[in-house]
Amino acid sequence: MSDADTGGASDTDGNGAFGAAIERGEDVPLLTGSGEYTDDISLRGTTHLAIRRSDHAHARIENIDTSDAEAMEGVLAVFTGEDVVESGVPNTILTAWDLPGLVQPQYRMLATDKVRHEGTPVAAVVAETRHAAHDALEHIHVEYEELEHVTDPVDAVERDVPPVHDEAEDNVAFDFELGDADATDEAFADADRVASVDLRQPRLIPNAMEPRAALADWEEATGKLRLWMTSQNPHLHRMLLSAGTLGLPENKIQVIAPEVGGGFGSKIYHYPDEAVTAWCSMQLGRPVKWQATRSESYLTDCHGRDHVTTGEIALDDDGTIRGVRVETHAGLGAQLSQFGTATPSYLYATVLSGQYTIPAIHCHVIGAFTNTTPVDAYRGAGRAEGIYVIERLVDVAARELEVDPAELRRRNLVPPDEFPYESAAALVYDSGEYERAMDLALEHVDYEALRERQRELRNEDRYIGIGIGSFIESAGLSPSGLAGDLGAQAGGWESSIVRFDSTGSVTVLAGTADQGQGHRTTYAQVAAEELGVSVDDVTVVEGDTDRIPQGMGTYGSRSASVGGGSIARGAREVREKARRIAAHQLETSVDDIEFDDGEFHVAGAPDRSLHIQTIAHEAYLGHDLPEGMDPGLEETNFYDPENFTYPFGTHVAVVEVDPETGEIEIERYVAVDDCGEIINPMIVEGQVHGGIAQGIGAALYEGAAYDDDGHLRTRRMDEYVVPHATQLPDYETDHTVTPSPHNPIGVKGVGESATIAAAPTIVSAVTDALEPFGIDHLDMPITPESVWRATGGDN
Ligand code: PCD
């Protein structure tokens, strides 16, 4: 089974489950169509919800007339924001991250006074069929008084526009600073050279394959709500529904995330829509289902990024970086989403040191309300934006100093003996061998020869570019204490139950929630390794708050390290209990018992042994256990790691740009990633592939745009371009393994790494190709048109 090249990280001899490139157990049901998604589930008497949304960016609601809609055939009820208020539920969508001075305006399930972005929910129709519900939407008559709107985060703060919320007159939700301003000013004053870049990181739309959905079932007799939904974090949703929106006791809410068809950050947020679905079921006493349409998703799934930034870097003539200064306007959209405040603050400013030793860093972020869809996490959330800034700065600095960009990076990398490394941006990096990963990536493309080829081709008016993206990522979002100090309103731990069943199979219940990452396979590998059983003996259960008592969910590339760490710890406890039973039954002391691939045997007497699965049976029989030991063989674990993990790597892209047509062709794409110990190399490679695709999408194709009326212009698949397979190169992947000391299995996250790396790598490559045209920087998405204009094609 094993073609492991990492050997696993268990403290036992192991059975090779950890580190094996085994196929994903979840794929058969997913690929044969038997996977069950929220919309596949039907209960007897299910009704259907459709949501009327505002078509204005900013307007006051004057009147809502629901009578025509109510009279339509099949319509059961039409609710407005006033109805929700009258029902007396708490009716608040909570943000999960507080910041000093944060303005937190009221955020209700259905709007009552004003609509603040196109797509704001204003009324809910419940009907016997989905069609009837959607048909009735047009017959709700809403009168608005239109207000002036603003969609750009800089305009929102600097122009004299009406506030999105009266509570924030200047549209500033928060004003955030990180680092030492004085030390940074000094570094800039003392440095030989300064380079700078102005850049925009456009809004991205997550585009999960499965649009959001919810099915709610309120049972009046027991006062219990069951809610199936597309969730990355069912337990967090349970908590927010309980405390914020519905006011039901947490133990009367069951949130189930069945198969979830991709999240990419967009299914963390506790949106109004799913809450309204639940509330409607409570009003009608019947199951209610809501399934977003694709265009509804474009309009209402959280967007990502939306930064306008000025970055500056100070260096000495020998290329030593002295300081970095960053000023960013971050668009938050019309409301504070769940992680919308954390993303452009702590998840962003803290990674600005990248892979480099930078003595002084200062970052200032203005979080601005705008009349747009709320922004929340999108793959790489915050870290992608921060690494983009530092990598662009290093590239422009290399030009300023006329040094090779690989060489300038090399001169400033944090050396391996400096770990744990405390950056000037307040993080303590766990472990890293940055130069080794960079060298490996450069070797793959034969960097020196490639530079030579670049020079030769330029003589023939051909422009190839070599782009480098070196990154770190803070993955895992823990420990809870640290997260709490920074404003998190939830913990950073994870919880799991590892259970031997009485006939020897193993059930792992995990508080994370897969959306395609492959947890059912990798978690089984972790447990199998620790328990010495086969991967096929392990069944992993996620995504049901009634079966899995506690958990935090899947985001921030935390599941392998925090979830996997919890499972490993629980399994080790289970193993130790089994060891005590083995010692008892083999009539020897616990210290004399050795464990090898599932078998407990007496040291020096390998024939006197008991298999862990036999012991499991004994544990439930309970006939012959050590004095005072309780029966059963399971462990509930809560695991709060010491710190984040810090994956890293270097990606290199080779592109050819045709300045006449603006066409960009990616010739090669090399990704060297280090995510510590690797549970499943095939899954990790898949994560890297998908991540690169999303990074290339951001660099060359994607970007949400609003028109002058504040309407989302990119609201369909033919208007918002996600790259097709034919537009993507073959990826060449490789890795180094630098274990993280921060969790028991030495892993680091990988889910977001490649997205973080790919966008700066591609932009680096395209601007490198265009160096002869004096082009230092082009904003994403770099399209043929923007290249053509920048190279003077339109003159
Ligand atoms: N791993 C291994 N090894 C290592 C690491 C890892 O093996 N060292 C693996 C695991 O186990 C899993 C995966 O891999 O399975 C991943 O992991 P991680 O990194 O830990 O992560 P998670 O937590 O699991 O997940 C999350 C992520 C995120 S974050 C995102 S965006 C995205 C990614 O994930 N999303 C998604 N990826 C993916 N995939 C898919 N398919 N889908 C999806 O949706 Mo955020 O924060 O939310 O923005």
Coordinates of N, CA, C and O and ligand atoms in Angstrom, one line a residue, residues 232 262-265 268 377-379 515-519 522 554-560 675 677-680 683-684 687 747-752, ligand 1:
Q232 N -18.9 24.9 5.9 CA -17.6 24.5 6.2 C -17.4 24.3 7.7 O -16.3 23.8 8.1
G262 N -17.5 21.9 -2.7 CA -16.5 23.0 -2.7 C -17.0 24.2 -1.8 O -18.2 24.5 -1.7
G263 N -16.0 24.8 -1.2 CA -16.3 25.9 -0.4 C -15.4 27.1 -0.7 O -15.8 28.2 -1.0
F264 N -14.1 26.8 -0.6 CA -13.1 27.8 -0.9 C -13.2 29.1 -0.1 O -12.9 30.2 -0.5
G265 N -13.7 28.9 1.1 CA -13.9 30.1 2.0 C -15.3 30.6 2.0 O -15.8 31.2 3.0
I268 N -18.0 29.5 5.0 CA -17.7 29.7 6.4 C -18.8 30.6 7.0 O -19.3 30.4 8.1
A377 N -13.7 35.2 3.7 CA -12.5 34.4 3.3 C -12.6 33.9 1.9 O -13.7 33.4 1.5
Y378 N -11.6 34.0 1.1 CA -11.5 33.3 -0.2 C -10.1 32.7 -0.2 O -9.1 33.3 0.2
R379 N -10.0 31.4 -0.6 CA -8.8 30.6 -0.6 C -7.5 31.5 -0.5 O -7.2 32.2 -1.4
Q515 N -15.1 19.7 2.2 CA -15.9 20.2 1.1 C -15.2 19.6 -0.2 O -15.4 20.2 -1.3
G516 N -14.4 18.6 -0.1 CA -13.7 18.1 -1.2 C -12.3 17.8 -1.0 O -11.6 17.2 -1.8
Q517 N -11.8 18.1 0.2 CA -10.3 18.0 0.5 C -9.9 16.6 0.7 O -8.7 16.3 0.6
G518 N -10.8 15.7 1.1 CA -10.4 14.3 1.2 C -10.1 13.8 2.6 O -9.4 12.9 2.9
H519 N -10.8 14.5 3.6 CA -10.5 14.1 5.0 C -10.9 12.6 5.3 O -10.2 12.0 6.1
T522 N -7.6 10.9 4.5 CA -6.4 11.3 5.2 C -6.5 11.1 6.7 O -5.6 10.6 7.4
T554 N -13.6 23.6 9.0 CA -12.6 23.5 8.0 C -12.4 24.8 7.2 O -13.3 25.2 6.5
Y555 N -11.3 25.5 7.6 CA -10.9 26.8 6.9 C -9.5 27.0 7.3 O -9.0 26.4 8.2
G556 N -8.9 28.0 6.7 CA -7.5 28.4 7.1 C -6.6 27.2 7.1 O -5.6 27.1 7.9
S557 N -6.8 26.2 6.2 CA -5.9 25.1 6.1 C -5.5 24.5 7.4 O -4.3 24.4 7.7
R558 N -6.5 24.2 8.2 CA -6.3 23.8 9.6 C -6.6 22.3 9.8 O -6.2 21.8 10.9
S559 N -7.3 21.6 8.9 CA -7.8 20.3 9.2 C -6.7 19.3 9.4 O -6.7 18.5 10.4
A560 N -5.7 19.3 8.6 CA -4.6 18.3 8.7 C -3.9 18.5 10.0 O -3.7 17.6 10.8
C675 N 4.8 21.3 3.0 CA 3.7 21.3 4.0 C 4.1 20.3 5.2 O 3.2 19.7 5.7
E677 N 5.3 17.1 7.1 CA 5.0 15.7 6.9 C 3.8 15.6 6.0 O 2.9 16.4 6.2
I678 N 3.8 14.7 5.1 CA 2.7 14.6 4.1 C 1.9 13.3 4.5 O 2.4 12.2 4.5
I679 N 0.6 13.5 4.7 CA -0.3 12.4 5.0 C -0.5 11.5 3.8 O -0.3 10.3 3.8
N680 N -0.9 12.2 2.7 CA -1.2 11.6 1.5 C -0.7 12.4 0.3 O -1.3 13.4 -0.1
I683 N -3.2 13.4 -2.5 CA -4.1 14.4 -2.1 C -3.4 15.8 -2.1 O -4.0 16.8 -2.5
V684 N -2.2 15.8 -1.5 CA -1.5 17.1 -1.4 C -1.2 17.6 -2.8 O -1.4 18.8 -3.1
Q687 N -4.3 19.1 -4.1 CA -4.6 20.4 -3.5 C -3.7 21.5 -4.2 O -4.2 22.6 -4.4
V747 N 2.7 17.9 10.5 CA 2.2 18.4 9.3 C 2.0 19.9 9.3 O 1.9 20.5 10.3
K748 N 2.0 20.5 8.1 CA 1.6 21.9 7.9 C 0.4 21.9 6.9 O 0.2 20.9 6.2
G749 N -0.4 22.9 6.9 CA -1.5 23.0 5.9 C -1.0 23.1 4.5 O 0.2 23.4 4.2
V750 N -1.9 22.7 3.6 CA -1.5 22.8 2.2 C -2.6 23.4 1.3 O -2.4 23.8 0.2
G751 N -3.8 23.4 1.9 CA -5.0 23.7 1.0 C -5.0 25.1 0.3 O -5.5 25.2 -0.7
E752 N -4.3 26.0 0.9 CA -4.4 27.4 0.4 C -3.0 27.8 -0.3 O -2.9 28.8 -1.0
Ligands
PCD1 N1 -2.9 17.1 3.7 C1 -2.0 16.1 3.8 N2 -0.7 16.3 4.3 C2 -0.5 17.6 4.7 C3 -1.4 18.6 4.7 C4 -2.7 18.3 4.2 O1 -2.2 15.0 3.3 N3 0.8 17.8 5.2 C5 -4.3 16.8 3.2 C6 -5.3 16.9 4.3 O2 -5.5 15.8 5.0 C7 -6.6 17.4 3.5 C8 -6.0 18.2 2.4 O3 -4.6 17.8 2.2 O4 -7.2 16.3 3.0 C9 -6.0 19.8 2.8 O5 -5.6 19.9 4.1 P1 -5.4 21.3 4.9 O6 -4.3 22.1 4.3 O7 -5.3 21.0 6.3 O8 -6.7 22.1 4.6 P2 -8.2 21.8 5.1 O9 -8.4 22.5 6.4 O10 -8.5 20.4 5.0 O11 -9.0 22.5 3.9 C10 -9.3 23.9 3.9 C11 -8.7 24.4 2.6 C12 -9.2 25.8 2.4 S1 -9.0 26.9 3.6 C13 -9.6 26.2 1.1 S2 -10.1 27.8 0.9 C14 -9.7 25.3 0.0 C15 -8.7 24.1 0.2 O12 -9.0 23.6 1.5 N4 -11.1 24.8 -0.2 C16 -11.2 23.6 -1.0 N5 -8.9 23.1 -0.7 C17 -10.1 22.7 -1.2 N6 -10.2 21.6 -1.9 C18 -11.5 21.3 -2.4 N7 -11.6 20.2 -3.1 N8 -12.6 22.1 -2.1 C19 -12.5 23.2 -1.4 O13 -13.5 23.9 -1.2 MO1 -10.4 28.8 3.1 O14 -10.0 29.5 4.7 O15 -12.0 28.2 3.4 O16 -10.5 30.5 2.3

